[in-house]
PDB file of C-alpha atoms in Angstrom:
ATOM      1  CA  MET Y 205     136.548  89.834  71.870  1.00 50.00           C
ATOM      2  CA  ARG Y 206     133.099  88.276  71.670  1.00 51.00           C
ATOM      3  CA  ASN Y 207     134.588  84.783  72.109  1.00 52.00           C
ATOM      4  CA  VAL Y 208     136.430  85.928  75.225  1.00 45.00           C
ATOM      5  CA  GLU Y 209     133.177  87.221  76.727  1.00 48.00           C
ATOM      6  CA  ILE Y 210     131.366  83.961  75.926  1.00 47.00           C
ATOM      7  CA  ASN Y 211     134.150  81.875  77.477  1.00 51.00           C
ATOM      8  CA  PHE Y 212     134.100  84.042  80.597  1.00 41.00           C
ATOM      9  CA  GLU Y 213     130.332  83.627  80.918  1.00 50.00           C
ATOM     10  CA  MET Y 214     130.627  79.849  80.477  1.00 50.00           C
ATOM     11  CA  ARG Y 215     133.291  79.631  83.207  1.00 53.00           C
ATOM     12  CA  ASP Y 216     131.151  81.790  85.475  1.00 51.00           C
ATOM     13  CA  ALA Y 217     128.137  79.541  84.899  1.00 49.00           C
ATOM     14  CA  LYS Y 218     130.175  76.430  85.796  1.00 52.00           C
ATOM     15  CA  GLN Y 219     131.189  78.038  89.076  1.00 63.00           C
ATOM     16  CA  ARG Y 220     127.567  78.526  90.104  1.00 68.00           C
ATOM     17  CA  SER Y 221     125.363  75.944  91.808  1.00 78.00           C
ATOM     18  CA  ALA Y 222     121.576  75.690  91.719  1.00 76.00           C
ATOM     19  CA  GLU Y 223     119.834  76.398  95.010  1.00 79.00           C
ATOM     20  CA  TYR Y 224     116.128  75.779  95.535  1.00 79.00           C
ATOM     21  CA  GLU Y 225     114.812  79.049  96.921  1.00 79.00           C
ATOM     22  CA  PHE Y 226     111.107  79.538  96.146  1.00 83.00           C
ATOM     23  CA  SER Y 227     108.502  76.862  96.874  1.00 85.00           C
ATOM     24  CA  VAL Y 228     105.674  75.849  94.560  1.00 88.00           C
ATOM     25  CA  GLY Y 229     103.216  77.689  96.809  1.00 88.00           C
ATOM     26  CA  PHE Y 230     105.284  80.871  96.574  1.00 89.00           C
ATOM     27  CA  ARG Y 231     105.486  80.729  92.788  1.00 91.00           C
ATOM     28  CA  VAL Y 232     101.822  79.859  92.209  1.00 92.00           C
ATOM     29  CA  THR Y 233     100.562  82.636  94.484  1.00 93.00           C
ATOM     30  CA  HIS Y 234     103.004  85.085  92.874  1.00 93.00           C
ATOM     31  CA  TRP Y 235     101.591  84.571  89.390  1.00 94.00           C
ATOM     32  CA  ILE Y 236      97.956  84.387  90.523  1.00 95.00           C
ATOM     33  CA  ARG Y 237      98.502  87.642  92.409  1.00 95.00           C
ATOM     34  CA  ALA Y 238     100.091  89.229  89.332  1.00 95.00           C
ATOM     35  CA  LEU Y 239      97.134  88.252  87.121  1.00 96.00           C
ATOM     36  CA  CYS Y 240      94.692  89.484  89.759  1.00 96.00           C
ATOM     37  CA  ILE Y 241      96.420  92.862  89.949  1.00 96.00           C
ATOM     38  CA  VAL Y 242      96.283  93.311  86.167  1.00 96.00           C
ATOM     39  CA  PHE Y 243      92.582  92.430  86.018  1.00 96.00           C
ATOM     40  CA  LEU Y 244      91.683  94.520  89.065  1.00 96.00           C
ATOM     41  CA  VAL Y 245      93.456  97.582  87.659  1.00 96.00           C
ATOM     42  CA  VAL Y 246      91.620  97.302  84.328  1.00 94.00           C
ATOM     43  CA  SER Y 247      88.233  96.616  85.911  1.00 94.00           C
ATOM     44  CA  GLY Y 248      88.876  99.280  88.560  1.00 93.00           C
ATOM     45  CA  PHE Y 249      89.445 101.897  85.877  1.00 92.00           C
ATOM     46  CA  TYR Y 250      86.185 100.809  84.255  1.00 91.00           C
ATOM     47  CA  LEU Y 251      84.206 101.080  87.493  1.00 89.00           C
ATOM     48  CA  ALA Y 252      85.703 104.518  88.206  1.00 87.00           C
ATOM     49  CA  TYR Y 253      85.091 105.772  84.676  1.00 85.00           C
ATOM     50  CA  VAL Y 254      82.799 103.687  82.484  1.00 81.00           C
ATOM     51  CA  PHE Y 255      84.511 103.586  79.083  1.00 78.00           C
ATOM     52  CA  ILE Y 256      82.368 100.791  77.585  1.00 77.00           C
ATOM     53  CA  SER Y 257      78.578 100.760  77.483  1.00 76.00           C
ATOM     54  CA  PRO Y 258      76.202  97.979  76.370  1.00 71.00           C
ATOM     55  CA  SER Y 259      74.084  98.263  73.270  1.00 72.00           C
ATOM     56  CA  VAL Y 260      70.841 100.167  73.756  1.00 72.00           C
ATOM     57  CA  SER Y 261      67.954  97.763  74.292  1.00 69.00           C
ATOM     58  CA  ASP Y 262      64.450  97.865  75.713  1.00 69.00           C
ATOM     59  CA  GLU Y 263      65.107  94.453  77.318  1.00 71.00           C
ATOM     60  CA  PRO Y 264      66.605  94.176  80.836  1.00 70.00           C
ATOM     61  CA  VAL Y 265      69.943  92.824  79.574  1.00 66.00           C
ATOM     62  CA  GLY Y 266      72.245  95.854  79.821  1.00 70.00           C
ATOM     63  CA  PHE Y 267      74.103  94.726  82.928  1.00 81.00           C
ATOM     64  CA  LEU Y 268      77.672  95.288  81.743  1.00 83.00           C
ATOM     65  CA  ASN Y 269      78.560  97.461  84.724  1.00 84.00           C
ATOM     66  CA  ALA Y 270      77.114  94.867  87.103  1.00 86.00           C
ATOM     67  CA  PHE Y 271      79.168  92.151  85.384  1.00 88.00           C
ATOM     68  CA  TRP Y 272      82.397  94.149  85.742  1.00 91.00           C
ATOM     69  CA  ARG Y 273      81.617  94.954  89.376  1.00 91.00           C
ATOM     70  CA  MET Y 274      80.897  91.307  90.165  1.00 92.00           C
ATOM     71  CA  SER Y 275      84.083  90.192  88.393  1.00 94.00           C
ATOM     72  CA  HIS Y 276      86.093  92.860  90.223  1.00 95.00           C
ATOM     73  CA  GLN Y 277      84.799  91.608  93.566  1.00 95.00           C
ATOM     74  CA  ILE Y 278      85.401  87.921  92.797  1.00 95.00           C
ATOM     75  CA  VAL Y 279      88.991  88.541  91.695  1.00 96.00           C
ATOM     76  CA  GLY Y 280      89.431  90.819  94.701  1.00 96.00           C
ATOM     77  CA  PHE Y 281      88.600  87.918  97.012  1.00 96.00           C
ATOM     78  CA  VAL Y 282      91.103  85.744  95.124  1.00 97.00           C
ATOM     79  CA  LEU Y 283      93.730  88.433  95.755  1.00 96.00           C
ATOM     80  CA  ILE Y 284      92.840  88.489  99.462  1.00 96.00           C
ATOM     81  CA  ALA Y 285      93.198  84.690  99.602  1.00 96.00           C
ATOM     82  CA  CYS Y 286      96.613  84.906  97.895  1.00 94.00           C
ATOM     83  CA  MET Y 287      97.760  87.576 100.334  1.00 94.00           C
ATOM     84  CA  MET Y 288      96.678  85.506 103.336  1.00 94.00           C
ATOM     85  CA  PHE Y 289      98.301  82.323 102.013  1.00 94.00           C
ATOM     86  CA  LYS Y 290     101.537  84.135 101.136  1.00 92.00           C
ATOM     87  CA  SER Y 291     101.605  85.689 104.611  1.00 92.00           C
ATOM     88  CA  TYR Y 292     101.252  82.202 106.101  1.00 92.00           C
ATOM     89  CA  LEU Y 293     104.126  80.914 103.959  1.00 91.00           C
ATOM     90  CA  PHE Y 294     106.348  83.822 104.988  1.00 90.00           C
ATOM     91  CA  LEU Y 295     105.688  83.305 108.690  1.00 90.00           C
ATOM     92  CA  PHE Y 296     105.577  79.511 109.002  1.00 90.00           C
ATOM     93  CA  ASP Y 297     106.761  77.703 105.853  1.00 87.00           C
ATOM     94  CA  LYS Y 298     110.109  75.919 106.238  1.00 87.00           C
ATOM     95  CA  GLN Y 299     111.075  76.641 102.631  1.00 84.00           C
ATOM     96  CA  SER Y 300     110.439  80.366 103.207  1.00 86.00           C
ATOM     97  CA  LYS Y 301     113.072  80.623 105.936  1.00 88.00           C
ATOM     98  CA  SER Y 302     115.404  82.432 103.535  1.00 86.00           C
ATOM     99  CA  GLU Y 303     112.725  85.121 103.137  1.00 88.00           C
ATOM    100  CA  ARG Y 304     112.546  85.568 106.901  1.00 90.00           C
ATOM    101  CA  ASP Y 305     116.347  85.704 107.079  1.00 89.00           C
ATOM    102  CA  SER Y 306     116.186  88.774 104.826  1.00 90.00           C
ATOM    103  CA  PHE Y 307     115.056  90.738 107.867  1.00 89.00           C
ATOM    104  CA  PHE Y 308     118.542  90.435 109.391  1.00 90.00           C
ATOM    105  CA  ASP Y 309     120.132  91.694 106.167  1.00 89.00           C
ATOM    106  CA  SER Y 310     117.743  94.667 106.136  1.00 89.00           C
ATOM    107  CA  ILE Y 311     118.767  95.851 109.636  1.00 90.00           C
ATOM    108  CA  ASN Y 312     122.481  95.459 108.948  1.00 89.00           C
ATOM    109  CA  PRO Y 313     123.797  98.992 108.164  1.00 90.00           C
ATOM    110  CA  LYS Y 314     126.885  97.651 106.387  1.00 91.00           C
ATOM    111  CA  THR Y 315     124.815  95.447 104.078  1.00 90.00           C
ATOM    112  CA  PHE Y 316     122.372  98.296 103.435  1.00 90.00           C
ATOM    113  CA  VAL Y 317     125.156 100.702 102.406  1.00 92.00           C
ATOM    114  CA  ARG Y 318     126.887  98.096 100.234  1.00 92.00           C
ATOM    115  CA  GLN Y 319     123.589  97.414  98.463  1.00 90.00           C
ATOM    116  CA  ILE Y 320     123.173 101.093  97.612  1.00 91.00           C
ATOM    117  CA  LEU Y 321     126.781 101.247  96.359  1.00 90.00           C
ATOM    118  CA  PHE Y 322     126.065  98.208  94.166  1.00 89.00           C
ATOM    119  CA  TYR Y 323     123.126  99.965  92.517  1.00 88.00           C
ATOM    120  CA  LEU Y 324     125.296 103.035  91.990  1.00 88.00           C
ATOM    121  CA  HIS Y 325     127.960 100.845  90.313  1.00 86.00           C
ATOM    122  CA  LEU Y 326     130.423 101.779  93.055  1.00 87.00           C
ATOM    123  CA  GLY Y 327     130.882  98.355  94.626  1.00 85.00           C
ATOM    124  CA  GLU Y 328     130.147  94.648  94.602  1.00 86.00           C
ATOM    125  CA  HIS Y 329     126.887  93.095  95.692  1.00 83.00           C
ATOM    126  CA  PRO Y 330     126.886  92.262  99.418  1.00 84.00           C
ATOM    127  CA  ASN Y 331     126.717  88.639 100.548  1.00 84.00           C
ATOM    128  CA  LEU Y 332     123.184  88.057 101.825  1.00 84.00           C
ATOM    129  CA  LYS Y 333     121.793  85.680 104.410  1.00 85.00           C
ATOM    130  CA  GLY Y 334     118.270  85.795 102.963  1.00 84.00           C
ATOM    131  CA  SER Y 335     116.487  85.851  99.638  1.00 85.00           C
ATOM    132  CA  TYR Y 336     116.114  89.632  99.406  1.00 88.00           C
ATOM    133  CA  ASN Y 337     118.511  92.526  99.673  1.00 88.00           C
ATOM    134  CA  PRO Y 338     117.661  95.306 102.187  1.00 90.00           C
ATOM    135  CA  LEU Y 339     116.057  97.690  99.676  1.00 91.00           C
ATOM    136  CA  GLN Y 340     114.094  94.834  98.148  1.00 91.00           C
ATOM    137  CA  PHE Y 341     112.881  93.659 101.557  1.00 92.00           C
ATOM    138  CA  PHE Y 342     111.634  97.114 102.553  1.00 93.00           C
ATOM    139  CA  ALA Y 343     109.971  97.510  99.144  1.00 93.00           C
ATOM    140  CA  TYR Y 344     108.068  94.255  99.682  1.00 93.00           C
ATOM    141  CA  ILE Y 345     107.002  95.349 103.178  1.00 94.00           C
ATOM    142  CA  PHE Y 346     105.665  98.560 101.618  1.00 95.00           C
ATOM    143  CA  PHE Y 347     103.891  96.525  98.926  1.00 95.00           C
ATOM    144  CA  TYR Y 348     102.129  94.293 101.450  1.00 95.00           C
ATOM    145  CA  ILE Y 349     101.067  97.258 103.577  1.00 96.00           C
ATOM    146  CA  VAL Y 350      99.535  98.872 100.479  1.00 97.00           C
ATOM    147  CA  LEU Y 351      98.036  95.525  99.443  1.00 96.00           C
ATOM    148  CA  ALA Y 352      96.421  95.152 102.875  1.00 96.00           C
ATOM    149  CA  LEU Y 353      95.075  98.705 102.584  1.00 96.00           C
ATOM    150  CA  ILE Y 354      93.541  98.149  99.162  1.00 96.00           C
ATOM    151  CA  CYS Y 355      91.972  94.868 100.303  1.00 96.00           C
ATOM    152  CA  LEU Y 356      90.559  96.490 103.444  1.00 96.00           C
ATOM    153  CA  THR Y 357      89.119  99.466 101.582  1.00 97.00           C
ATOM    154  CA  GLY Y 358      87.778  97.065  98.955  1.00 96.00           C
ATOM    155  CA  LEU Y 359      85.943  95.095 101.653  1.00 96.00           C
ATOM    156  CA  ILE Y 360      84.466  98.309 103.039  1.00 96.00           C
ATOM    157  CA  LEU Y 361      83.181  99.257  99.575  1.00 94.00           C
ATOM    158  CA  TYR Y 362      81.906  95.692  99.108  1.00 94.00           C
ATOM    159  CA  THR Y 363      79.686  95.939 102.206  1.00 94.00           C
ATOM    160  CA  HIS Y 364      77.924  98.932 100.627  1.00 92.00           C
ATOM    161  CA  VAL Y 365      76.954  96.871  97.574  1.00 89.00           C
ATOM    162  CA  TYR Y 366      75.803  93.631  99.199  1.00 87.00           C
ATOM    163  CA  HIS Y 367      74.157  93.520 102.604  1.00 87.00           C
ATOM    164  CA  ASP Y 368      73.568  89.823 103.326  1.00 89.00           C
ATOM    165  CA  GLY Y 369      75.750  86.758 103.797  1.00 90.00           C
ATOM    166  CA  PHE Y 370      79.453  87.346 104.310  1.00 92.00           C
ATOM    167  CA  SER Y 371      79.063  91.047 103.567  1.00 92.00           C
ATOM    168  CA  GLY Y 372      76.444  91.391 106.281  1.00 92.00           C
ATOM    169  CA  PHE Y 373      78.679  89.446 108.678  1.00 94.00           C
ATOM    170  CA  ILE Y 374      81.707  91.731 108.266  1.00 95.00           C
ATOM    171  CA  ALA Y 375      79.726  94.979 107.859  1.00 94.00           C
ATOM    172  CA  PRO Y 376      79.823  96.012 111.560  1.00 94.00           C
ATOM    173  CA  LEU Y 377      83.609  95.662 111.645  1.00 94.00           C
ATOM    174  CA  MET Y 378      84.022  97.436 108.299  1.00 95.00           C
ATOM    175  CA  ARG Y 379      81.938 100.348 109.550  1.00 95.00           C
ATOM    176  CA  ILE Y 380      84.512 100.874 112.304  1.00 95.00           C
ATOM    177  CA  PHE Y 381      87.362 101.049 109.788  1.00 95.00           C
ATOM    178  CA  GLU Y 382      85.248 103.265 107.542  1.00 95.00           C
ATOM    179  CA  SER Y 383      84.769 105.712 110.403  1.00 95.00           C
ATOM    180  CA  TRP Y 384      88.496 105.713 111.185  1.00 95.00           C
ATOM    181  CA  MET Y 385      89.245 106.554 107.549  1.00 94.00           C
ATOM    182  CA  GLY Y 386      86.914 109.535 107.538  1.00 93.00           C
ATOM    183  CA  GLY Y 387      83.863 108.145 105.773  1.00 93.00           C
ATOM    184  CA  LEU Y 388      82.993 106.364 102.555  1.00 93.00           C
ATOM    185  CA  ALA Y 389      84.341 109.078 100.230  1.00 93.00           C
ATOM    186  CA  SER Y 390      87.751 108.921 101.938  1.00 95.00           C
ATOM    187  CA  VAL Y 391      87.718 105.119 101.692  1.00 96.00           C
ATOM    188  CA  ARG Y 392      87.182 105.352  97.938  1.00 95.00           C
ATOM    189  CA  ILE Y 393      90.028 107.863  97.570  1.00 95.00           C
ATOM    190  CA  LEU Y 394      92.367 105.655  99.620  1.00 96.00           C
ATOM    191  CA  HIS Y 395      91.396 102.693  97.434  1.00 96.00           C
ATOM    192  CA  HIS Y 396      92.421 104.649  94.326  1.00 95.00           C
ATOM    193  CA  ILE Y 397      95.667 105.916  95.903  1.00 96.00           C
ATOM    194  CA  ALA Y 398      96.598 102.357  96.879  1.00 96.00           C
ATOM    195  CA  MET Y 399      95.925 101.238  93.313  1.00 96.00           C
ATOM    196  CA  TRP Y 400      98.304 103.841  91.903  1.00 96.00           C
ATOM    197  CA  ALA Y 401     100.948 102.895  94.488  1.00 96.00           C
ATOM    198  CA  ILE Y 402     100.685  99.253  93.363  1.00 96.00           C
ATOM    199  CA  ILE Y 403     100.917 100.229  89.686  1.00 96.00           C
ATOM    200  CA  ILE Y 404     104.117 102.197  90.367  1.00 96.00           C
ATOM    201  CA  PHE Y 405     105.506  99.336  92.475  1.00 95.00           C
ATOM    202  CA  VAL Y 406     104.862  96.794  89.711  1.00 95.00           C
ATOM    203  CA  PHE Y 407     106.787  98.810  87.101  1.00 94.00           C
ATOM    204  CA  VAL Y 408     109.716  99.380  89.474  1.00 93.00           C
ATOM    205  CA  HIS Y 409     109.614  95.733  90.576  1.00 92.00           C
ATOM    206  CA  VAL Y 410     109.767  94.367  87.020  1.00 91.00           C
ATOM    207  CA  TYR Y 411     112.614  96.740  86.106  1.00 91.00           C
ATOM    208  CA  MET Y 412     114.676  95.892  89.191  1.00 89.00           C
ATOM    209  CA  VAL Y 413     114.159  92.130  88.809  1.00 87.00           C
ATOM    210  CA  ILE Y 414     115.433  92.280  85.219  1.00 87.00           C
ATOM    211  CA  TYR Y 415     118.307  94.566  86.256  1.00 86.00           C
ATOM    212  CA  ASN Y 416     119.421  92.225  89.040  1.00 82.00           C
ATOM    213  CA  ALA Y 417     119.035  89.132  86.865  1.00 82.00           C
ATOM    214  CA  VAL Y 418     121.169  90.611  84.068  1.00 83.00           C
ATOM    215  CA  ARG Y 419     123.839  92.110  86.295  1.00 81.00           C
ATOM    216  CA  GLY Y 420     123.878  89.450  89.009  1.00 74.00           C
ATOM    217  CA  LYS Y 421     123.592  86.456  86.634  1.00 75.00           C
ATOM    218  CA  ASP Y 422     121.980  84.431  89.423  1.00 73.00           C
ATOM    219  CA  GLY Y 423     118.746  83.481  87.666  1.00 72.00           C
ATOM    220  CA  ALA Y 424     116.683  85.890  89.762  1.00 74.00           C
ATOM    221  CA  LEU Y 425     114.164  86.302  86.952  1.00 76.00           C
ATOM    222  CA  ASP Y 426     113.887  82.550  86.345  1.00 79.00           C
ATOM    223  CA  ALA Y 427     113.561  81.706  90.041  1.00 81.00           C
ATOM    224  CA  VAL Y 428     109.923  82.749  90.260  1.00 85.00           C
ATOM    225  CA  VAL Y 429     109.206  80.153  87.544  1.00 83.00           C
ATOM    226  CA  SER Y 430     111.631  77.332  88.320  1.00 83.00           C
ATOM    227  CA  GLY Y 431     112.196  78.012  92.015  1.00 80.00           C
ATOM    228  CA  TYR Y 432     115.986  77.894  91.585  1.00 81.00           C
ATOM    229  CA  LYS Y 433     118.601  80.617  91.926  1.00 78.00           C
ATOM    230  CA  TYR Y 434     122.264  80.129  91.098  1.00 77.00           C
ATOM    231  CA  THR Y 435     124.779  81.020  93.773  1.00 73.00           C
ATOM    232  CA  LYS Y 436     128.487  81.515  93.284  1.00 68.00           C
ATOM    233  CA  ASP Y 437     130.800  80.088  95.966  1.00 60.00           C
ATOM    234  CA  GLY Y 438     127.716  79.638  98.154  1.00 56.00           C
ATOM    235  CA  LYS Y 439     127.094  83.396  98.270  1.00 60.00           C
ATOM    236  CA  ARG Y 440     123.638  84.882  97.837  1.00 61.00           C
ATOM    237  CA  THR Y 441     123.288  88.035  95.749  1.00 59.00           C
TER     238      THR Y 441
END
């Protein structure tokens, strides 16, 4: 029985062809963004609730909190840069056309229903025009909205720590957003809520990527490393 399954999988693999789907820029920003999120979550927890303190000293060297805050801000700017570059790729990059084509799959009711049936094990995966299925596409839209929110609230908080240079330049604009959000305390709460939304998204994202890679056998998990997915009969899944 095991030999039959292996032979079936080998025949299935031969019927698939490699298709270059994700550019180098997409893959690099994906992993930089992932590392940034991990570091920002850890350092964010520290800044919200200091769980490590420096050794007691009568010398002015106990700046652990300042170090974590500085590191949090630096990595935060890296995350903002990644978000801006990825947004550019999505909108204008030729290689990212398949990502843009996912929009048409997401507004197709038939494709949307078939995708839900696939996850419920009640049907086959729909043939897609783009890189993402409808549920995946909407999940990524949600992720980028939350990512924009956490970056915006982070910039508002940043202007209350530093007052010169770039911080001083953007401060007048950030004060407008701060007022719209109900004040500094509300900004801080929104920053924390956005963090928890991203944490939940990451766990769901990792689970669903593994699920689709195992069930779809299209190399979805490998694609974010190699750039290649494996289509069967020219059909995207």
